[in-house]
Amino acid sequence: MIGRGAAIFGCDGTTLGTEEKAFFRDADPFGFILFARNVDTPDQLRRLTGELRDAVGRDAPILVDQEGGRVQRLRAPHWAEHLPALDMVARACDPRRAMELRFALIAAELKAVGIDANCAPVADVATEATHPFLRNRCYGTDPETVTDLARAAAEAHLAQGVLPVIKHMPGHGRATADSHRDLPTVTADRALLETDFAPFRALNHLPMAMTAHIVFSALDDRPATCSPVMIDLIRRDIGFDGLLMTDDIEMEALSGTVAERTRASLSAGCDVVLHCNGPMPARRAVAEAAGEMGPEARRRAEAALALRRPAPATDVAALSAELSDLLGA
């Protein structure tokens, strides 16, 4: 059973208010996303994930950005801290195994508090010019390394019963601006862009992906999230047929009202709009503009959710010790 609404929403705090519960019940979104503002202790977080699912009366997916490093919403002392991914790869004697262990541990922690989807792995190929907001979150500077390590990360998630959300499709690595604040424009020609597209093409079987708010000027003058040309490239050329969600629709890379952004991204071919932050009027505007998921979006959503599994028995202490050994700690 999946929600009707073509949106994923954040919530305000560590518990749900009466107005939020009523809104989520009426909007019936596909799922929810959590941030540091929603996190206190494991017990509190389990209660919150339960409240969110109770609000819509079903086992809705609950997402988070838990890459490790700078982008990590669940932090010490209750959850493990990790190096930025690029730093870990440089330090590990076996980067692939280290990536498997990192995300097996992260996914086990998420599953234990009711979170069953993670906005990772990052399959963007880093360059010397990659904006600092992203660069050390990447896994490598060549598509082969990025593909191998992103595959290891995705498989570790799935083994723990957590859905990976690969990002930022079709590639954010050449962007020299932070899309949270500005609209990056990548001027590379199509042949050069194949380097950026390659990891996503190799991982096109994964269940969920997040778009990039970037203009690829050789292909279109609109941000990929709102570009029918770029979404068609993601579907046909890259070959991704999983659930495609936008990056946060409130980011400053996009122009227009949140309702206009929502309509533009869904018209372009995205399946679901991600709304992370904003007051209740903005949430209501997104819900109204998004409307109900179409048949193809529902098919992809059902296929993704079918991959959720109960958490296996995991020896967290043993995996942590092995990761520490690989990092020379």
Tab-separated table of C-alpha atoms in Angstrom:
chain	number	residue	atom	x	y	z
A	1	MET	CA	0.000	0.000	0.000
A	2	ILE	CA	1.440	3.382	-1.026
A	3	GLY	CA	0.323	6.957	-0.484
A	4	ARG	CA	-1.668	8.922	-3.023
A	5	GLY	CA	0.320	12.161	-2.903
A	6	ALA	CA	3.303	12.695	-5.217
A	7	ALA	CA	5.399	14.242	-2.459
A	8	ILE	CA	7.762	13.531	0.401
A	9	PHE	CA	7.558	15.936	3.352
A	10	GLY	CA	9.691	16.912	6.314
A	11	CYS	CA	8.271	17.672	9.750
A	12	ASP	CA	8.970	20.404	12.269
A	13	GLY	CA	10.443	18.827	15.381
A	14	THR	CA	10.946	15.764	17.541
A	15	THR	CA	7.214	15.042	17.817
A	16	LEU	CA	4.245	15.709	15.557
A	17	GLY	CA	1.826	18.502	16.305
A	18	THR	CA	-1.919	18.250	15.817
A	19	GLU	CA	-1.855	20.385	12.661
A	20	GLU	CA	0.930	18.284	11.140
A	21	LYS	CA	-0.915	15.042	11.832
A	22	ALA	CA	-4.049	16.377	10.164
A	23	PHE	CA	-2.077	17.655	7.161
A	24	PHE	CA	-0.263	14.370	6.630
A	25	ARG	CA	-3.528	12.431	6.970
A	26	ASP	CA	-5.182	14.576	4.288
A	27	ALA	CA	-2.181	14.922	1.946
A	28	ASP	CA	-1.295	11.202	2.211
A	29	PRO	CA	2.247	11.724	0.864
A	30	PHE	CA	4.404	8.946	-0.525
A	31	GLY	CA	6.763	9.319	2.429
A	32	PHE	CA	8.655	11.501	4.865
A	33	ILE	CA	12.199	12.795	5.361
A	34	LEU	CA	13.930	13.569	8.659
A	35	PHE	CA	16.630	16.094	9.602
A	36	ALA	CA	18.743	16.913	12.635
A	37	ARG	CA	15.883	19.022	14.009
A	38	ASN	CA	13.857	15.815	14.296
A	39	VAL	CA	16.516	13.792	16.108
A	40	ASP	CA	17.234	13.544	19.835
A	41	THR	CA	17.573	9.976	21.135
A	42	PRO	CA	16.930	6.527	19.639
A	43	ASP	CA	13.759	6.072	21.704
A	44	GLN	CA	12.434	9.484	20.656
A	45	LEU	CA	13.224	8.766	17.013
A	46	ARG	CA	11.436	5.427	17.092
A	47	ARG	CA	8.396	7.187	18.523
A	48	LEU	CA	8.521	9.847	15.797
A	49	THR	CA	8.798	7.359	12.935
A	50	GLY	CA	5.854	5.528	14.466
A	51	GLU	CA	3.864	8.771	14.702
A	52	LEU	CA	4.537	9.557	11.052
A	53	ARG	CA	3.311	6.166	9.912
A	54	ASP	CA	0.297	6.348	12.205
A	55	ALA	CA	-0.604	9.717	10.679
A	56	VAL	CA	-1.094	8.124	7.253
A	57	GLY	CA	-2.224	4.715	8.486
A	58	ARG	CA	0.385	2.665	6.629
A	59	ASP	CA	4.028	1.664	6.491
A	60	ALA	CA	5.161	4.787	4.649
A	61	PRO	CA	8.865	5.043	3.738
A	62	ILE	CA	10.870	7.351	5.985
A	63	LEU	CA	14.022	8.834	4.495
A	64	VAL	CA	17.075	10.621	5.844
A	65	ASP	CA	20.408	11.980	4.556
A	66	GLN	CA	22.894	9.823	6.428
A	67	GLU	CA	25.947	9.764	4.178
A	68	GLY	CA	28.450	9.976	7.016
A	69	GLY	CA	30.838	12.888	7.336
A	70	ARG	CA	29.354	16.373	6.978
A	71	VAL	CA	25.971	15.135	5.787
A	72	GLN	CA	24.839	13.067	8.735
A	73	ARG	CA	21.596	13.826	10.579
A	74	LEU	CA	21.993	11.180	13.300
A	75	ARG	CA	25.156	11.941	15.269
A	76	ALA	CA	27.139	11.045	18.372
A	77	PRO	CA	26.709	10.172	21.156
A	78	HIS	CA	23.871	7.895	20.073
A	79	TRP	CA	25.073	7.119	16.549
A	80	ALA	CA	28.466	6.464	14.976
A	81	GLU	CA	30.424	9.284	13.353
A	82	HIS	CA	32.127	8.689	10.015
A	83	LEU	CA	34.816	10.376	7.957
A	84	PRO	CA	33.798	12.242	4.808
A	85	ALA	CA	33.564	9.605	2.089
A	86	LEU	CA	36.445	10.827	-0.072
A	87	ASP	CA	38.718	10.990	2.992
A	88	MET	CA	37.716	7.470	4.019
A	89	VAL	CA	38.427	6.115	0.538
A	90	ALA	CA	41.888	7.709	0.558
A	91	ARG	CA	42.665	6.248	3.978
A	92	ALA	CA	41.250	2.719	3.636
A	93	CYS	CA	43.494	-0.157	2.652
A	94	ASP	CA	40.439	-1.779	1.019
A	95	PRO	CA	38.081	1.041	-0.043
A	96	ARG	CA	35.338	-1.233	-1.348
A	97	ARG	CA	35.125	-3.278	1.833
A	98	ALA	CA	35.295	-0.090	3.896
A	99	MET	CA	32.344	1.321	1.957
A	100	GLU	CA	30.373	-1.893	2.490
A	101	LEU	CA	31.036	-1.772	6.220
A	102	ARG	CA	30.301	1.950	6.513
A	103	PHE	CA	26.857	1.580	5.001
A	104	ALA	CA	26.047	-1.730	6.644
A	105	LEU	CA	26.593	0.052	9.955
A	106	ILE	CA	24.681	3.156	8.909
A	107	ALA	CA	21.763	1.147	7.524
A	108	ALA	CA	21.578	-1.011	10.648
A	109	GLU	CA	21.382	2.123	12.801
A	110	LEU	CA	18.658	3.594	10.604
A	111	LYS	CA	16.571	0.447	10.513
A	112	ALA	CA	16.716	0.210	14.308
A	113	VAL	CA	14.876	3.550	14.657
A	114	GLY	CA	12.320	2.987	11.901
A	115	ILE	CA	14.087	4.718	8.992
A	116	ASP	CA	14.020	2.553	5.883
A	117	ALA	CA	15.422	4.725	3.074
A	118	ASN	CA	18.696	6.641	2.930
A	119	CYS	CA	19.659	9.384	0.474
A	120	ALA	CA	22.899	7.657	-0.488
A	121	PRO	CA	25.054	6.592	-2.251
A	122	VAL	CA	26.543	9.667	-3.909
A	123	ALA	CA	27.473	8.668	-7.468
A	124	ASP	CA	28.768	12.080	-8.556
A	125	VAL	CA	32.286	12.022	-10.002
A	126	ALA	CA	34.497	14.560	-8.223
A	127	THR	CA	36.789	16.937	-10.102
A	128	GLU	CA	39.254	19.531	-8.864
A	129	ALA	CA	36.563	22.139	-9.544
A	130	THR	CA	33.726	20.397	-7.660
A	131	HIS	CA	32.193	22.825	-5.179
A	132	PRO	CA	33.326	22.181	-1.573
A	133	PHE	CA	29.732	21.555	-0.459
A	134	LEU	CA	29.913	18.286	-2.430
A	135	ARG	CA	33.508	17.322	-3.171
A	136	ASN	CA	34.509	15.261	-0.138
A	137	ARG	CA	31.090	13.609	-0.112
A	138	CYS	CA	32.033	11.953	-3.423
A	139	TYR	CA	33.678	8.533	-3.654
A	140	GLY	CA	36.293	9.166	-6.337
A	141	THR	CA	37.501	11.144	-9.315
A	142	ASP	CA	36.914	8.556	-12.042
A	143	PRO	CA	33.676	6.840	-13.034
A	144	GLU	CA	34.987	3.301	-12.506
A	145	THR	CA	35.906	3.903	-8.872
A	146	VAL	CA	32.693	5.788	-8.178
A	147	THR	CA	30.597	3.034	-9.753
A	148	ASP	CA	32.302	0.277	-7.787
A	149	LEU	CA	32.053	2.036	-4.436
A	150	ALA	CA	28.506	3.299	-4.992
A	151	ARG	CA	27.443	-0.235	-5.891
A	152	ALA	CA	29.004	-1.531	-2.671
A	153	ALA	CA	27.165	1.139	-0.684
A	154	ALA	CA	23.820	0.397	-2.343
A	155	GLU	CA	24.148	-3.347	-1.826
A	156	ALA	CA	25.002	-2.825	1.858
A	157	HIS	CA	21.825	-0.776	2.293
A	158	LEU	CA	19.637	-3.362	0.605
A	159	ALA	CA	21.140	-6.191	2.651
A	160	GLN	CA	20.040	-4.360	5.803
A	161	GLY	CA	16.530	-3.749	4.480
A	162	VAL	CA	17.077	-0.047	3.738
A	163	LEU	CA	16.348	1.467	0.318
A	164	PRO	CA	19.248	3.431	-1.206
A	165	VAL	CA	18.479	6.691	-3.023
A	166	ILE	CA	21.291	7.303	-5.516
A	167	LYS	CA	22.189	10.948	-6.103
A	168	HIS	CA	22.459	13.404	-7.810
A	169	MET	CA	21.239	12.160	-11.197
A	170	PRO	CA	22.528	12.637	-13.880
A	171	GLY	CA	25.675	13.990	-12.134
A	172	HIS	CA	26.590	16.938	-9.913
A	173	GLY	CA	30.387	16.638	-9.942
A	174	ARG	CA	31.162	19.366	-12.492
A	175	ALA	CA	29.099	21.973	-10.677
A	176	THR	CA	31.168	24.810	-9.241
A	177	ALA	CA	28.242	26.401	-7.357
A	178	ASP	CA	26.247	25.153	-4.377
A	179	SER	CA	22.741	24.343	-5.628
A	180	HIS	CA	21.357	25.049	-2.158
A	181	ARG	CA	22.100	28.723	-2.853
A	182	ASP	CA	22.614	29.195	-6.605
A	183	LEU	CA	21.793	27.506	-9.896
A	184	PRO	CA	24.952	25.803	-11.204
A	185	THR	CA	25.520	25.715	-14.958
A	186	VAL	CA	27.734	23.000	-16.430
A	187	THR	CA	29.034	23.891	-19.895
A	188	ALA	CA	30.768	20.613	-20.780
A	189	ASP	CA	29.773	19.063	-24.095
A	190	ARG	CA	27.817	15.832	-24.339
A	191	ALA	CA	30.889	13.687	-24.950
A	192	LEU	CA	32.552	14.933	-21.769
A	193	LEU	CA	29.349	14.530	-19.780
A	194	GLU	CA	29.432	10.802	-20.471
A	195	THR	CA	31.995	10.578	-17.649
A	196	ASP	CA	29.397	11.983	-15.243
A	197	PHE	CA	26.548	9.864	-16.571
A	198	ALA	CA	28.494	6.582	-16.521
A	199	PRO	CA	28.052	5.628	-12.827
A	200	PHE	CA	24.318	6.282	-12.989
A	201	ARG	CA	24.000	4.200	-16.141
A	202	ALA	CA	25.880	1.333	-14.491
A	203	LEU	CA	23.604	1.580	-11.431
A	204	ASN	CA	20.342	2.160	-13.284
A	205	HIS	CA	18.780	-0.915	-11.642
A	206	LEU	CA	18.639	0.718	-8.209
A	207	PRO	CA	15.158	1.422	-6.832
A	208	MET	CA	15.277	5.176	-6.162
A	209	ALA	CA	17.228	8.224	-7.295
A	210	MET	CA	17.362	11.967	-6.651
A	211	THR	CA	17.763	14.606	-9.357
A	212	ALA	CA	20.352	17.376	-9.609
A	213	HIS	CA	19.280	21.032	-9.677
A	214	ILE	CA	21.831	21.808	-12.406
A	215	VAL	CA	21.688	23.238	-15.931
A	216	PHE	CA	23.606	21.214	-18.517
A	217	SER	CA	23.808	23.943	-21.142
A	218	ALA	CA	24.875	21.629	-23.967
A	219	LEU	CA	21.537	19.838	-23.615
A	220	ASP	CA	18.946	22.277	-22.195
A	221	ASP	CA	18.675	25.650	-20.488
A	222	ARG	CA	16.496	24.374	-17.620
A	223	PRO	CA	17.676	22.686	-14.402
A	224	ALA	CA	17.683	18.918	-14.826
A	225	THR	CA	14.955	18.559	-12.181
A	226	CYS	CA	12.565	20.658	-14.293
A	227	SER	CA	13.798	19.651	-17.755
A	228	PRO	CA	11.861	17.145	-19.872
A	229	VAL	CA	15.008	16.805	-21.977
A	230	MET	CA	17.150	15.767	-19.005
A	231	ILE	CA	14.509	13.513	-17.450
A	232	ASP	CA	14.124	11.795	-20.828
A	233	LEU	CA	17.917	11.335	-20.875
A	234	ILE	CA	17.745	9.812	-17.378
A	235	ARG	CA	14.975	7.440	-18.441
A	236	ARG	CA	16.110	6.490	-21.948
A	237	ASP	CA	19.879	6.989	-22.167
A	238	ILE	CA	20.903	6.304	-18.586
A	239	GLY	CA	18.104	3.727	-18.454
A	240	PHE	CA	16.823	4.448	-14.965
A	241	ASP	CA	13.291	3.140	-14.408
A	242	GLY	CA	13.190	3.464	-10.623
A	243	LEU	CA	11.358	6.065	-8.569
A	244	LEU	CA	12.808	9.477	-9.422
A	245	MET	CA	12.473	12.130	-6.728
A	246	THR	CA	13.582	15.723	-6.884
A	247	ASP	CA	16.241	17.175	-4.668
A	248	ASP	CA	14.712	19.562	-2.134
A	249	ILE	CA	12.240	21.748	-3.998
A	250	GLU	CA	12.993	24.669	-1.646
A	251	MET	CA	16.642	24.968	-2.731
A	252	GLU	CA	17.623	28.320	-4.194
A	253	ALA	CA	18.806	26.786	-7.466
A	254	LEU	CA	15.181	26.698	-8.596
A	255	SER	CA	13.060	29.722	-9.441
A	256	GLY	CA	9.369	30.426	-9.011
A	257	THR	CA	7.035	29.570	-6.165
A	258	VAL	CA	7.143	26.139	-4.572
A	259	ALA	CA	3.910	25.299	-6.399
A	260	GLU	CA	5.453	26.326	-9.738
A	261	ARG	CA	8.585	24.321	-9.003
A	262	THR	CA	6.487	21.320	-8.064
A	263	ARG	CA	4.432	21.444	-11.245
A	264	ALA	CA	7.528	21.967	-13.405
A	265	SER	CA	9.408	18.990	-11.962
A	266	LEU	CA	6.453	16.611	-12.206
A	267	SER	CA	5.632	17.822	-15.725
A	268	ALA	CA	9.247	17.172	-16.693
A	269	GLY	CA	8.877	13.546	-15.618
A	270	CYS	CA	9.925	13.305	-11.973
A	271	ASP	CA	7.754	10.927	-9.982
A	272	VAL	CA	7.797	12.581	-6.547
A	273	VAL	CA	8.642	16.036	-5.186
A	274	LEU	CA	10.843	16.322	-2.090
A	275	HIS	CA	9.911	19.169	0.252
A	276	CYS	CA	12.334	19.287	3.178
A	277	ASN	CA	11.878	22.647	4.873
A	278	GLY	CA	9.203	25.274	4.963
A	279	PRO	CA	6.148	26.485	6.857
A	280	MET	CA	2.775	24.790	6.657
A	281	PRO	CA	1.449	27.084	3.891
A	282	ALA	CA	4.363	25.995	1.665
A	283	ARG	CA	3.664	22.340	2.420
A	284	ARG	CA	0.019	22.796	1.547
A	285	ALA	CA	0.976	24.496	-1.720
A	286	VAL	CA	3.293	21.626	-2.647
A	287	ALA	CA	0.677	19.007	-1.781
A	288	GLU	CA	-1.953	20.756	-3.890
A	289	ALA	CA	0.381	21.273	-6.852
A	290	ALA	CA	1.734	17.721	-6.699
A	291	GLY	CA	-1.635	16.025	-6.621
A	292	GLU	CA	-1.780	12.263	-6.830
A	293	MET	CA	0.923	9.994	-8.185
A	294	GLY	CA	0.305	8.857	-11.747
A	295	PRO	CA	0.187	5.190	-12.765
A	296	GLU	CA	3.847	4.982	-13.814
A	297	ALA	CA	5.010	6.696	-10.628
A	298	ARG	CA	2.872	4.303	-8.583
A	299	ARG	CA	4.346	1.324	-10.429
A	300	ARG	CA	7.870	2.505	-9.674
A	301	ALA	CA	6.980	3.291	-6.058
A	302	GLU	CA	5.505	-0.161	-5.535
A	303	ALA	CA	8.575	-1.795	-7.083
A	304	ALA	CA	10.883	0.189	-4.804
A	305	LEU	CA	8.945	-0.516	-1.625
A	306	ALA	CA	8.816	-4.215	-2.460
A	307	LEU	CA	12.591	-4.312	-1.843
A	308	ARG	CA	12.250	-3.383	1.826
A	309	ARG	CA	13.193	-6.286	4.061
A	310	PRO	CA	13.262	-7.018	7.804
A	311	ALA	CA	16.639	-6.146	9.334
A	312	PRO	CA	18.978	-9.142	9.563
A	313	ALA	CA	20.960	-9.990	12.670
A	314	THR	CA	24.021	-7.737	12.514
A	315	ASP	CA	27.111	-7.872	14.725
A	316	VAL	CA	27.660	-4.129	14.872
A	317	ALA	CA	30.701	-4.393	17.146
A	318	ALA	CA	32.462	-6.794	14.770
A	319	LEU	CA	31.723	-4.661	11.702
A	320	SER	CA	32.892	-1.520	13.501
A	321	ALA	CA	36.133	-3.201	14.525
A	322	GLU	CA	36.759	-4.384	10.985
A	323	LEU	CA	36.162	-0.892	9.601
A	324	SER	CA	38.530	0.604	12.166
A	325	ASP	CA	41.192	-1.896	11.116
A	326	LEU	CA	40.766	-1.000	7.456
A	327	LEU	CA	41.193	2.668	8.318
A	328	GLY	CA	44.276	2.039	10.462
A	329	ALA	CA	42.528	3.337	13.563
